[in-house]
Amino acid sequence: MRHARPLPNYLVQRYHGWKATTWTENRAWYRRLAEEGQRPRAMVISCCDSRVHVTSIFGADQGEFFIHRNIANLVPPYAPDGEQHGTSATIEYAVSTLKVAHLIVVGHSSCGGVQGCHDMCSGAAPELEEKSSFVGRWMDLLRPGYDRVKDLPEAEQLRALEREAVVISLENLMTFPFVRAAVEAEEMTLHGLWNDIAGGGLDCYDPATGSFVPI
Ligand SMILES: [Zn+2]
């Protein structure tokens, strides 16, 4: 592979800064992490969006969260068809091998993926309907959510759809037999969150009311 290049200088400098401070001050902790292996208590599924920062929000150190990120924090339904499923693979590993105690789906405000889904489903983004659009085909997972929010006032639809991305993911998680088994055995709990980037708010899905409540 002849196309890879040396790391940009600003990242090299940041790395050396981290090595000289954080790593140096905690070298015993890093050695222990390496020797004992990871035992994260929680898996987090969040959006790829660079503004979503679950390790900051929860003050989590290395070794605490098993994190999977994809566009719009979506979980596809269980589909054991022999194809390559990145998100499903991470879930399988977290639940069956790491045996995490909590699986947390984190949505967020002004999600570009959710906006794209809204545009596609409302006819404003025909390019996303193309078979060749990876984003469009990924956002097909959220189409059932659009049907649930499309009759709301225009101004409320996007936020509602961001929350549907969390709820649909929780629903799809329960189609995985090993997830359902762990939940029903009370070995693992599912959680849905929505993060307001500007206000720093964190709302938690309440299954009793079907709404998101500030925590
Ligand atoms: Zn997003």
CSV table of C-alpha atoms and ligand atoms in Angstrom, one decimal:
chain,number,residue,atom,x,y,z
A,1,MET,CA,0.0,0.0,0.0
A,2,ARG,CA,1.9,3.0,-1.3
A,3,HIS,CA,-0.7,5.7,-0.6
A,4,ALA,CA,-0.3,6.1,3.2
A,5,ARG,CA,1.6,9.1,4.3
A,6,PRO,CA,3.3,10.2,7.6
A,7,LEU,CA,1.0,11.6,10.2
A,8,PRO,CA,0.4,15.4,10.1
A,9,ASN,CA,2.7,17.3,12.3
A,10,TYR,CA,0.1,18.6,14.7
A,11,LEU,CA,-1.0,15.1,15.5
A,12,VAL,CA,2.5,13.9,16.1
A,13,GLN,CA,3.1,16.7,18.5
A,14,ARG,CA,-0.2,16.0,20.4
A,15,TYR,CA,0.7,12.4,20.7
A,16,HIS,CA,4.1,13.2,22.2
A,17,GLY,CA,2.4,15.6,24.6
A,18,TRP,CA,0.1,12.8,25.7
A,19,LYS,CA,2.9,10.3,26.1
A,20,ALA,CA,4.9,12.7,28.2
A,21,THR,CA,2.1,13.6,30.5
A,22,THR,CA,-1.1,11.4,30.7
A,23,TRP,CA,0.7,8.1,29.9
A,24,THR,CA,3.7,8.8,32.0
A,25,GLU,CA,1.6,9.7,35.0
A,26,ASN,CA,-0.5,6.6,34.6
A,27,ARG,CA,1.9,4.0,33.3
A,28,ALA,CA,1.0,1.4,35.9
A,29,TRP,CA,-2.6,1.7,35.0
A,30,TYR,CA,-1.9,1.2,31.3
A,31,ARG,CA,0.2,-1.8,32.0
A,32,ARG,CA,-2.5,-3.3,34.1
A,33,LEU,CA,-5.0,-2.7,31.3
A,34,ALA,CA,-2.7,-4.5,28.9
A,35,GLU,CA,-2.0,-7.4,31.2
A,36,GLU,CA,-5.5,-8.0,32.5
A,37,GLY,CA,-7.4,-7.3,29.2
A,38,GLN,CA,-10.5,-5.2,28.9
A,39,ARG,CA,-13.5,-5.6,31.2
A,40,PRO,CA,-15.7,-2.7,30.2
A,41,ARG,CA,-19.0,-2.4,32.1
A,42,ALA,CA,-20.8,-0.7,29.3
A,43,MET,CA,-21.1,-0.7,25.6
A,44,VAL,CA,-22.0,2.6,24.0
A,45,ILE,CA,-23.4,3.0,20.5
A,46,SER,CA,-23.2,6.7,19.4
A,47,CYS,CA,-23.1,8.7,16.2
A,48,CYS,CA,-19.8,9.3,14.4
A,49,ASP,CA,-20.4,13.1,14.7
A,50,SER,CA,-17.3,14.7,16.2
A,51,ARG,CA,-19.3,16.7,18.6
A,52,VAL,CA,-20.7,13.6,20.4
A,53,HIS,CA,-18.1,12.8,23.1
A,54,VAL,CA,-19.4,10.1,25.5
A,55,THR,CA,-16.1,9.6,27.2
A,56,SER,CA,-16.1,13.3,28.2
A,57,ILE,CA,-19.7,13.4,29.3
A,58,PHE,CA,-19.2,10.4,31.6
A,59,GLY,CA,-15.6,11.1,32.5
A,60,ALA,CA,-14.7,7.7,31.3
A,61,ASP,CA,-11.1,6.4,31.1
A,62,GLN,CA,-9.6,3.9,28.8
A,63,GLY,CA,-11.0,0.4,29.5
A,64,GLU,CA,-14.4,1.6,30.7
A,65,PHE,CA,-16.5,1.9,27.5
A,66,PHE,CA,-16.7,-0.5,24.6
A,67,ILE,CA,-17.7,2.0,21.9
A,68,HIS,CA,-19.2,1.6,18.5
A,69,ARG,CA,-19.9,4.6,16.4
A,70,ASN,CA,-21.8,4.8,13.1
A,71,ILE,CA,-23.9,7.4,11.3
A,72,ALA,CA,-27.0,8.3,13.4
A,73,ASN,CA,-26.3,5.7,16.1
A,74,LEU,CA,-28.3,3.0,14.3
A,75,VAL,CA,-28.6,-0.7,15.1
A,76,PRO,CA,-29.8,-2.8,12.2
A,77,PRO,CA,-32.2,-5.7,12.8
A,78,TYR,CA,-30.7,-9.2,13.5
A,79,ALA,CA,-29.9,-10.6,10.0
A,80,PRO,CA,-27.7,-13.8,10.1
A,81,ASP,CA,-27.3,-13.9,6.3
A,82,GLY,CA,-23.5,-14.6,6.1
A,83,GLU,CA,-22.8,-11.0,5.0
A,84,GLN,CA,-20.5,-8.5,6.7
A,85,HIS,CA,-22.3,-6.6,9.5
A,86,GLY,CA,-19.9,-4.3,11.4
A,87,THR,CA,-22.4,-3.0,13.9
A,88,SER,CA,-23.9,-6.4,14.6
A,89,ALA,CA,-20.4,-7.8,15.1
A,90,THR,CA,-19.6,-5.3,17.8
A,91,ILE,CA,-22.8,-6.0,19.6
A,92,GLU,CA,-22.2,-9.7,19.4
A,93,TYR,CA,-18.7,-9.3,20.9
A,94,ALA,CA,-19.8,-6.9,23.6
A,95,VAL,CA,-22.7,-9.0,24.7
A,96,SER,CA,-21.5,-12.6,24.2
A,97,THR,CA,-17.8,-12.3,24.9
A,98,LEU,CA,-17.3,-9.1,27.1
A,99,LYS,CA,-20.7,-9.6,28.8
A,100,VAL,CA,-21.2,-5.9,29.3
A,101,ALA,CA,-23.8,-5.0,32.0
A,102,HIS,CA,-25.2,-2.0,30.2
A,103,LEU,CA,-25.8,-1.2,26.5
A,104,ILE,CA,-26.4,2.5,25.9
A,105,VAL,CA,-27.6,4.0,22.6
A,106,VAL,CA,-26.8,7.8,22.4
A,107,GLY,CA,-28.5,10.1,19.9
A,108,HIS,CA,-27.8,13.8,19.6
A,109,SER,CA,-29.1,17.2,18.4
A,110,SER,CA,-28.5,18.5,14.9
A,111,CYS,CA,-27.6,15.0,13.6
A,112,GLY,CA,-26.6,15.3,10.0
A,113,GLY,CA,-27.5,11.6,9.3
A,114,VAL,CA,-31.0,12.1,10.7
A,115,GLN,CA,-31.3,15.3,8.7
A,116,GLY,CA,-30.3,13.3,5.6
A,117,CYS,CA,-32.9,10.7,6.4
A,118,HIS,CA,-35.6,13.4,6.8
A,119,ASP,CA,-34.6,15.0,3.5
A,120,MET,CA,-34.6,11.6,1.7
A,121,CYS,CA,-37.9,10.5,3.0
A,122,SER,CA,-39.6,13.9,2.3
A,123,GLY,CA,-38.3,13.9,-1.3
A,124,ALA,CA,-35.8,16.7,-0.8
A,125,ALA,CA,-32.7,14.5,-1.4
A,126,PRO,CA,-33.3,12.1,-4.3
A,127,GLU,CA,-29.5,11.4,-4.6
A,128,LEU,CA,-29.8,9.5,-1.3
A,129,GLU,CA,-32.4,7.2,-2.9
A,130,GLU,CA,-29.7,6.0,-5.3
A,131,LYS,CA,-28.6,2.4,-4.8
A,132,SER,CA,-25.0,3.5,-4.8
A,133,SER,CA,-25.5,5.9,-1.8
A,134,PHE,CA,-24.0,4.1,1.3
A,135,VAL,CA,-25.5,6.9,3.5
A,136,GLY,CA,-28.9,6.6,1.9
A,137,ARG,CA,-29.1,2.8,2.2
A,138,TRP,CA,-27.8,3.0,5.8
A,139,MET,CA,-30.5,5.6,6.7
A,140,ASP,CA,-33.1,3.2,5.3
A,141,LEU,CA,-32.9,1.8,8.8
A,142,LEU,CA,-34.6,5.0,10.1
A,143,ARG,CA,-37.4,5.1,7.5
A,144,PRO,CA,-40.0,3.6,9.9
A,145,GLY,CA,-39.1,6.5,12.3
A,146,TYR,CA,-39.9,9.0,9.6
A,147,ASP,CA,-43.3,7.5,9.2
A,148,ARG,CA,-43.9,8.0,12.9
A,149,VAL,CA,-42.9,11.7,12.9
A,150,LYS,CA,-44.0,13.0,9.5
A,151,ASP,CA,-47.3,14.3,10.8
A,152,LEU,CA,-45.8,16.4,13.6
A,153,PRO,CA,-45.3,20.1,13.1
A,154,GLU,CA,-42.4,20.8,10.8
A,155,ALA,CA,-40.3,22.4,13.5
A,156,GLU,CA,-40.6,19.3,15.8
A,157,GLN,CA,-39.9,16.6,13.2
A,158,LEU,CA,-36.1,16.5,13.3
A,159,ARG,CA,-35.7,16.3,17.0
A,160,ALA,CA,-38.4,13.6,17.1
A,161,LEU,CA,-36.6,11.7,14.4
A,162,GLU,CA,-33.3,12.0,16.3
A,163,ARG,CA,-35.1,10.3,19.2
A,164,GLU,CA,-36.6,7.7,16.9
A,165,ALA,CA,-33.1,6.8,15.9
A,166,VAL,CA,-32.5,5.8,19.5
A,167,VAL,CA,-35.8,4.0,20.0
A,168,ILE,CA,-35.6,2.0,16.7
A,169,SER,CA,-32.1,1.0,17.7
A,170,LEU,CA,-33.3,-0.3,21.0
A,171,GLU,CA,-36.1,-2.1,19.3
A,172,ASN,CA,-33.7,-3.7,16.8
A,173,LEU,CA,-31.3,-4.7,19.6
A,174,MET,CA,-34.1,-6.9,21.0
A,175,THR,CA,-34.2,-8.8,17.7
A,176,PHE,CA,-30.8,-10.2,18.5
A,177,PRO,CA,-31.3,-13.5,20.4
A,178,PHE,CA,-28.2,-13.0,22.6
A,179,VAL,CA,-29.3,-9.5,23.5
A,180,ARG,CA,-32.8,-10.6,24.3
A,181,ALA,CA,-31.5,-13.5,26.4
A,182,ALA,CA,-29.1,-11.2,28.4
A,183,VAL,CA,-31.9,-8.7,29.0
A,184,GLU,CA,-34.5,-11.2,30.0
A,185,ALA,CA,-32.0,-12.9,32.3
A,186,GLU,CA,-31.4,-9.4,33.9
A,187,GLU,CA,-27.7,-9.7,33.1
A,188,MET,CA,-27.7,-6.6,30.9
A,189,THR,CA,-29.8,-3.5,30.7
A,190,LEU,CA,-30.6,-1.3,27.7
A,191,HIS,CA,-30.6,2.5,27.8
A,192,GLY,CA,-31.5,5.2,25.3
A,193,LEU,CA,-30.1,8.7,25.6
A,194,TRP,CA,-30.3,11.9,23.6
A,195,ASN,CA,-27.6,14.6,24.0
A,196,ASP,CA,-28.3,18.3,23.3
A,197,ILE,CA,-24.9,19.5,22.0
A,198,ALA,CA,-25.5,23.2,22.6
A,199,GLY,CA,-27.1,23.0,26.0
A,200,GLY,CA,-25.2,20.0,27.3
A,201,GLY,CA,-28.4,18.3,28.2
A,202,LEU,CA,-28.8,14.5,28.4
A,203,ASP,CA,-32.3,13.0,28.1
A,204,CYS,CA,-33.1,9.4,29.0
A,205,TYR,CA,-35.8,7.3,27.2
A,206,ASP,CA,-38.6,6.4,29.5
A,207,PRO,CA,-40.3,3.2,28.2
A,208,ALA,CA,-43.3,3.8,30.4
A,209,THR,CA,-44.3,7.1,28.7
A,210,GLY,CA,-42.3,6.7,25.4
A,211,SER,CA,-40.8,10.0,26.0
A,212,PHE,CA,-37.3,11.3,26.8
A,213,VAL,CA,-36.7,12.8,30.2
A,214,PRO,CA,-33.8,15.0,31.3
A,215,ILE,CA,-31.5,13.3,33.8
B,1,ZN,ZN,-25.3,12.3,14.2
